[in-house]
PDB file of C-alpha atoms in Angstrom:
ATOM      1  CA  MET S  22     -30.720 -59.132  11.504  1.00 47.00           C
ATOM      2  CA  LYS S  23     -32.104 -56.631   8.752  1.00 46.00           C
ATOM      3  CA  PRO S  24     -33.780 -54.562  11.174  1.00 48.00           C
ATOM      4  CA  THR S  25     -30.777 -54.137  13.537  1.00 44.00           C
ATOM      5  CA  ILE S  26     -28.951 -53.132  10.655  1.00 43.00           C
ATOM      6  CA  LEU S  27     -31.423 -50.451   9.485  1.00 38.00           C
ATOM      7  CA  ALA S  28     -31.702 -49.321  12.973  1.00 42.00           C
ATOM      8  CA  LEU S  29     -27.911 -49.169  13.432  1.00 37.00           C
ATOM      9  CA  THR S  30     -27.642 -47.224   9.960  1.00 38.00           C
ATOM     10  CA  ALA S  31     -30.632 -44.844  11.385  1.00 39.00           C
ATOM     11  CA  SER S  32     -28.567 -44.272  14.494  1.00 41.00           C
ATOM     12  CA  ILE S  33     -25.513 -43.249  12.681  1.00 43.00           C
ATOM     13  CA  SER S  34     -27.028 -41.132  10.201  1.00 41.00           C
ATOM     14  CA  ALA S  35     -29.263 -39.375  12.907  1.00 39.00           C
ATOM     15  CA  ILE S  36     -26.083 -38.765  15.188  1.00 43.00           C
ATOM     16  CA  ALA S  37     -24.213 -37.471  12.009  1.00 41.00           C
ATOM     17  CA  ALA S  38     -26.622 -34.991  11.344  1.00 43.00           C
ATOM     18  CA  LEU S  39     -26.691 -33.892  14.825  1.00 43.00           C
ATOM     19  CA  ALA S  40     -23.004 -33.743  14.695  1.00 43.00           C
ATOM     20  CA  ALA S  41     -22.699 -31.877  11.569  1.00 41.00           C
ATOM     21  CA  PRO S  42     -23.702 -28.358  13.076  1.00 45.00           C
ATOM     22  CA  ALA S  43     -21.564 -29.044  15.949  1.00 44.00           C
ATOM     23  CA  ALA S  44     -18.700 -29.388  13.645  1.00 44.00           C
ATOM     24  CA  LEU S  45     -19.614 -26.407  11.886  1.00 44.00           C
ATOM     25  CA  ALA S  46     -19.749 -24.324  14.745  1.00 45.00           C
ATOM     26  CA  GLN S  47     -16.600 -25.585  16.168  1.00 48.00           C
ATOM     27  CA  GLN S  48     -14.980 -24.776  12.719  1.00 47.00           C
ATOM     28  CA  SER S  49     -16.350 -21.376  12.940  1.00 46.00           C
ATOM     29  CA  ALA S  50     -15.004 -20.692  15.973  1.00 55.00           C
ATOM     30  CA  LYS S  51     -11.314 -21.564  14.642  1.00 87.00           C
ATOM     31  CA  THR S  52     -11.549 -18.704  12.308  1.00 92.00           C
ATOM     32  CA  ALA S  53     -10.591 -14.952  12.534  1.00 94.00           C
ATOM     33  CA  VAL S  54     -10.492 -11.697  10.927  1.00 94.00           C
ATOM     34  CA  VAL S  55      -7.622  -9.141  10.668  1.00 96.00           C
ATOM     35  CA  ASP S  56      -7.914  -5.603   9.103  1.00 95.00           C
ATOM     36  CA  VAL S  57      -4.578  -5.476   7.179  1.00 95.00           C
ATOM     37  CA  GLN S  58      -5.368  -1.780   5.784  1.00 95.00           C
ATOM     38  CA  ARG S  59      -5.968  -0.675   9.237  1.00 95.00           C
ATOM     39  CA  LEU S  60      -2.524  -2.006  10.497  1.00 96.00           C
ATOM     40  CA  LEU S  61      -0.653  -0.553   7.649  1.00 94.00           C
ATOM     41  CA  HIS S  62      -1.944   2.805   8.548  1.00 94.00           C
ATOM     42  CA  ASP S  63      -1.961   2.552  12.275  1.00 95.00           C
ATOM     43  CA  SER S  64       0.957   1.064  13.206  1.00 96.00           C
ATOM     44  CA  ASP S  65       4.050   2.842  14.048  1.00 96.00           C
ATOM     45  CA  ALA S  66       5.759   1.662  11.152  1.00 96.00           C
ATOM     46  CA  GLY S  67       3.215   2.350   8.740  1.00 95.00           C
ATOM     47  CA  LYS S  68       2.729   5.885  10.213  1.00 95.00           C
ATOM     48  CA  GLY S  69       6.649   6.232  10.054  1.00 95.00           C
ATOM     49  CA  ALA S  70       6.585   5.419   6.613  1.00 93.00           C
ATOM     50  CA  ILE S  71       4.132   7.405   5.121  1.00 92.00           C
ATOM     51  CA  ALA S  72       5.402  10.516   7.103  1.00 94.00           C
ATOM     52  CA  ALA S  73       9.026   9.936   5.516  1.00 93.00           C
ATOM     53  CA  ILE S  74       7.719   9.432   2.021  1.00 90.00           C
ATOM     54  CA  ASN S  75       5.708  12.484   2.600  1.00 90.00           C
ATOM     55  CA  LYS S  76       8.818  14.275   3.761  1.00 90.00           C
ATOM     56  CA  LEU S  77      10.419  13.272   0.655  1.00 87.00           C
ATOM     57  CA  ARG S  78       7.769  14.619  -1.502  1.00 86.00           C
ATOM     58  CA  ALA S  79       7.676  17.638  -0.169  1.00 89.00           C
ATOM     59  CA  ASP S  80      11.643  18.233  -0.191  1.00 86.00           C
ATOM     60  CA  TYR S  81      11.069  17.045  -3.580  1.00 85.00           C
ATOM     61  CA  GLN S  82       8.538  19.616  -4.582  1.00 86.00           C
ATOM     62  CA  GLN S  83      10.667  22.585  -3.516  1.00 88.00           C
ATOM     63  CA  THR S  84      12.970  21.431  -6.248  1.00 86.00           C
ATOM     64  CA  LEU S  85      10.326  21.059  -8.897  1.00 85.00           C
ATOM     65  CA  ASN S  86       8.768  24.520  -7.909  1.00 88.00           C
ATOM     66  CA  ALA S  87      11.935  25.948  -8.528  1.00 89.00           C
ATOM     67  CA  GLU S  88      12.009  24.217 -11.926  1.00 88.00           C
ATOM     68  CA  GLU S  89       8.638  25.402 -12.889  1.00 89.00           C
ATOM     69  CA  THR S  90       9.082  28.730 -11.797  1.00 91.00           C
ATOM     70  CA  GLU S  91      12.420  28.454 -14.370  1.00 91.00           C
ATOM     71  CA  LEU S  92      10.177  27.197 -17.097  1.00 89.00           C
ATOM     72  CA  ARG S  93       7.634  29.826 -16.657  1.00 91.00           C
ATOM     73  CA  THR S  94      10.276  32.907 -16.629  1.00 92.00           C
ATOM     74  CA  ALA S  95      11.659  31.422 -19.891  1.00 89.00           C
ATOM     75  CA  GLU S  96       8.653  31.251 -21.651  1.00 89.00           C
ATOM     76  CA  GLN S  97       7.753  35.013 -20.459  1.00 91.00           C
ATOM     77  CA  LYS S  98      11.058  35.901 -21.241  1.00 90.00           C
ATOM     78  CA  LEU S  99      10.765  34.284 -24.988  1.00 86.00           C
ATOM     79  CA  ASN S 100       7.135  36.096 -25.265  1.00 88.00           C
ATOM     80  CA  GLY S 101       8.906  39.256 -24.441  1.00 88.00           C
ATOM     81  CA  GLU S 102      11.630  38.804 -26.839  1.00 88.00           C
ATOM     82  CA  ARG S 103       9.707  37.148 -29.894  1.00 84.00           C
ATOM     83  CA  ALA S 104       9.195  40.530 -31.988  1.00 85.00           C
ATOM     84  CA  LEU S 105      12.879  40.989 -31.782  1.00 88.00           C
ATOM     85  CA  LEU S 106      13.833  37.494 -32.937  1.00 86.00           C
ATOM     86  CA  THR S 107      13.869  36.071 -36.309  1.00 89.00           C
ATOM     87  CA  PRO S 108      11.241  33.195 -37.063  1.00 89.00           C
ATOM     88  CA  GLU S 109      13.847  30.546 -36.892  1.00 92.00           C
ATOM     89  CA  ALA S 110      15.513  31.717 -33.926  1.00 89.00           C
ATOM     90  CA  ALA S 111      12.110  32.162 -32.230  1.00 87.00           C
ATOM     91  CA  ARG S 112      11.004  28.460 -33.491  1.00 91.00           C
ATOM     92  CA  GLN S 113      14.626  27.135 -32.033  1.00 93.00           C
ATOM     93  CA  ARG S 114      14.026  28.722 -28.569  1.00 90.00           C
ATOM     94  CA  GLU S 115      10.266  27.315 -28.409  1.00 91.00           C
ATOM     95  CA  GLN S 116      11.895  24.008 -29.264  1.00 93.00           C
ATOM     96  CA  GLU S 117      14.271  24.286 -26.389  1.00 92.00           C
ATOM     97  CA  LEU S 118      11.471  25.435 -24.210  1.00 91.00           C
ATOM     98  CA  ALA S 119       9.401  22.197 -24.991  1.00 91.00           C
ATOM     99  CA  LEU S 120      11.995  19.871 -24.416  1.00 93.00           C
ATOM    100  CA  LYS S 121      12.854  21.552 -21.024  1.00 91.00           C
ATOM    101  CA  ALA S 122       9.125  21.005 -20.351  1.00 90.00           C
ATOM    102  CA  GLN S 123       9.252  17.644 -21.300  1.00 93.00           C
ATOM    103  CA  GLY S 124      11.956  17.029 -19.149  1.00 90.00           C
ATOM    104  CA  TYR S 125      10.192  18.231 -16.461  1.00 89.00           C
ATOM    105  CA  GLN S 126       7.595  16.071 -16.677  1.00 91.00           C
ATOM    106  CA  ARG S 127       9.467  12.974 -17.393  1.00 91.00           C
ATOM    107  CA  ASN S 128      11.035  13.733 -14.455  1.00 88.00           C
ATOM    108  CA  LEU S 129       8.080  14.236 -12.345  1.00 88.00           C
ATOM    109  CA  GLN S 130       6.740  10.974 -13.499  1.00 90.00           C
ATOM    110  CA  GLN S 131       9.576   8.987 -12.640  1.00 89.00           C
ATOM    111  CA  ASN S 132       9.606  10.296  -9.382  1.00 87.00           C
ATOM    112  CA  GLN S 133       5.952   9.280  -8.746  1.00 88.00           C
ATOM    113  CA  VAL S 134       6.851   6.003  -9.869  1.00 90.00           C
ATOM    114  CA  ARG S 135       9.948   5.944  -7.291  1.00 88.00           C
ATOM    115  CA  TRP S 136       7.443   6.998  -4.578  1.00 87.00           C
ATOM    116  CA  ASP S 137       4.929   4.380  -5.275  1.00 90.00           C
ATOM    117  CA  ALA S 138       7.832   2.033  -5.348  1.00 91.00           C
ATOM    118  CA  ALA S 139       9.053   2.840  -1.952  1.00 91.00           C
ATOM    119  CA  SER S 140       5.617   2.522  -0.463  1.00 91.00           C
ATOM    120  CA  ARG S 141       5.034  -0.585  -1.782  1.00 92.00           C
ATOM    121  CA  LEU S 142       8.245  -1.885  -0.609  1.00 92.00           C
ATOM    122  CA  ALA S 143       7.421  -0.395   2.885  1.00 93.00           C
ATOM    123  CA  ALA S 144       4.203  -1.965   3.194  1.00 93.00           C
ATOM    124  CA  GLN S 145       5.240  -5.092   1.890  1.00 95.00           C
ATOM    125  CA  LYS S 146       8.064  -5.099   5.133  1.00 95.00           C
ATOM    126  CA  ILE S 147       5.125  -4.458   7.031  1.00 96.00           C
ATOM    127  CA  ASP S 148       2.842  -6.959   5.477  1.00 95.00           C
ATOM    128  CA  ASP S 149       5.640  -9.410   6.043  1.00 96.00           C
ATOM    129  CA  SER S 150       5.638  -8.779   9.878  1.00 96.00           C
ATOM    130  CA  ILE S 151       1.999  -8.977  10.211  1.00 96.00           C
ATOM    131  CA  VAL S 152       2.081 -12.288   8.621  1.00 96.00           C
ATOM    132  CA  LYS S 153       4.568 -13.622  10.992  1.00 97.00           C
ATOM    133  CA  ILE S 154       1.987 -12.479  14.042  1.00 97.00           C
ATOM    134  CA  VAL S 155      -0.930 -13.748  12.430  1.00 96.00           C
ATOM    135  CA  ASP S 156       0.689 -17.030  12.428  1.00 96.00           C
ATOM    136  CA  ALA S 157       2.018 -16.885  15.789  1.00 96.00           C
ATOM    137  CA  ILE S 158      -1.517 -15.698  17.038  1.00 95.00           C
ATOM    138  CA  GLU S 159      -3.089 -18.702  14.807  1.00 95.00           C
ATOM    139  CA  LYS S 160      -1.178 -21.374  16.958  1.00 95.00           C
ATOM    140  CA  GLU S 161      -1.358 -19.838  20.288  1.00 95.00           C
ATOM    141  CA  ARG S 162      -5.379 -19.417  19.806  1.00 93.00           C
ATOM    142  CA  GLN S 163      -5.506 -22.751  17.780  1.00 94.00           C
ATOM    143  CA  ILE S 164      -7.230 -20.941  14.964  1.00 93.00           C
ATOM    144  CA  GLY S 165      -7.589 -22.650  11.573  1.00 91.00           C
ATOM    145  CA  MET S 166      -8.089 -19.887   9.323  1.00 93.00           C
ATOM    146  CA  VAL S 167      -7.426 -15.930   9.463  1.00 94.00           C
ATOM    147  CA  PHE S 168      -9.492 -13.863   6.778  1.00 92.00           C
ATOM    148  CA  ASP S 169      -8.385 -10.364   5.975  1.00 93.00           C
ATOM    149  CA  ARG S 170     -11.279  -8.155   6.663  1.00 90.00           C
ATOM    150  CA  THR S 171     -11.665  -6.656   3.108  1.00 90.00           C
ATOM    151  CA  ALA S 172     -12.601 -10.464   2.176  1.00 88.00           C
ATOM    152  CA  VAL S 173     -15.522 -10.737   4.585  1.00 86.00           C
ATOM    153  CA  ILE S 174     -18.847  -9.309   3.626  1.00 86.00           C
ATOM    154  CA  GLY S 175     -20.813  -8.068   6.101  1.00 82.00           C
ATOM    155  CA  THR S 176     -20.305  -8.337   9.736  1.00 78.00           C
ATOM    156  CA  PRO S 177     -18.425 -11.215  10.679  1.00 77.00           C
ATOM    157  CA  SER S 178     -19.076 -13.197  13.531  1.00 84.00           C
ATOM    158  CA  ALA S 179     -15.424 -14.599  13.923  1.00 88.00           C
ATOM    159  CA  PRO S 180     -13.094 -12.553  16.391  1.00 91.00           C
ATOM    160  CA  ASP S 181     -11.443  -9.637  15.268  1.00 93.00           C
ATOM    161  CA  ILE S 182      -7.759 -10.057  16.004  1.00 95.00           C
ATOM    162  CA  THR S 183      -6.231  -6.858  14.458  1.00 95.00           C
ATOM    163  CA  PRO S 184      -5.859  -5.195  17.879  1.00 96.00           C
ATOM    164  CA  GLU S 185      -3.879  -8.135  19.273  1.00 97.00           C
ATOM    165  CA  VAL S 186      -1.762  -7.804  16.079  1.00 96.00           C
ATOM    166  CA  LEU S 187      -1.531  -3.794  16.192  1.00 96.00           C
ATOM    167  CA  LYS S 188      -0.069  -4.443  19.406  1.00 97.00           C
ATOM    168  CA  ARG S 189       2.776  -6.709  18.828  1.00 97.00           C
ATOM    169  CA  LEU S 190       3.399  -5.287  15.526  1.00 97.00           C
ATOM    170  CA  ASN S 191       4.127  -1.940  17.215  1.00 97.00           C
ATOM    171  CA  GLU S 192       6.429  -4.109  19.884  1.00 97.00           C
ATOM    172  CA  GLN S 193       8.258  -5.735  17.137  1.00 96.00           C
ATOM    173  CA  LEU S 194       8.594  -3.259  14.017  1.00 94.00           C
ATOM    174  CA  LYS S 195       8.884   0.350  15.239  1.00 94.00           C
ATOM    175  CA  SER S 196      10.070   1.691  11.497  1.00 93.00           C
ATOM    176  CA  VAL S 197      10.967   0.629   8.229  1.00 94.00           C
ATOM    177  CA  PRO S 198      13.420   1.950   5.905  1.00 90.00           C
ATOM    178  CA  ILE S 199      12.227   3.926   3.136  1.00 89.00           C
ATOM    179  CA  GLU S 200      14.481   2.991   0.162  1.00 82.00           C
ATOM    180  CA  LEU S 201      13.879   4.914  -3.114  1.00 80.00           C
ATOM    181  CA  PRO S 202      14.454   2.607  -6.447  1.00 79.00           C
ATOM    182  CA  GLN S 203      16.953   4.332  -8.590  1.00 77.00           C
TER     183      GLN S 203
END
């Protein structure tokens, strides 16, 4: 009886050992990768968002250029009039000019924060759509896990579903509104 149990145990162990690599191979066949950064930059919505934010920045840059020119002109005028002003009047005008320059810098920084927030909001909307599309592809193809390409070291053997996700993303999400926080 004991030899039969030992033989049976050995047989089960051998089958399990042979099945393990097959199970691993099957599991790796159920993974895929997707390049989210590429999707954010190459999708119609991503390209549109980048273009819209760049246009807003360019329009605002014209306003900044006018303010900067005004500051330079005021500084040159002060330097030209310095000999005619009392020390107290010159100091007061310098302080006024410094306050304007600080306001200019603060405005510039606040707007940079607004552009960054608008970019993040647009990327989040696109990313939400990407997640839904990847979920659908996972179900259709019975994929167990999808990894972001940036999380994979080396050349993955898993299929890259980025082209399929890009195609569906462009069909489903043509653009995203750009919302500048106040």
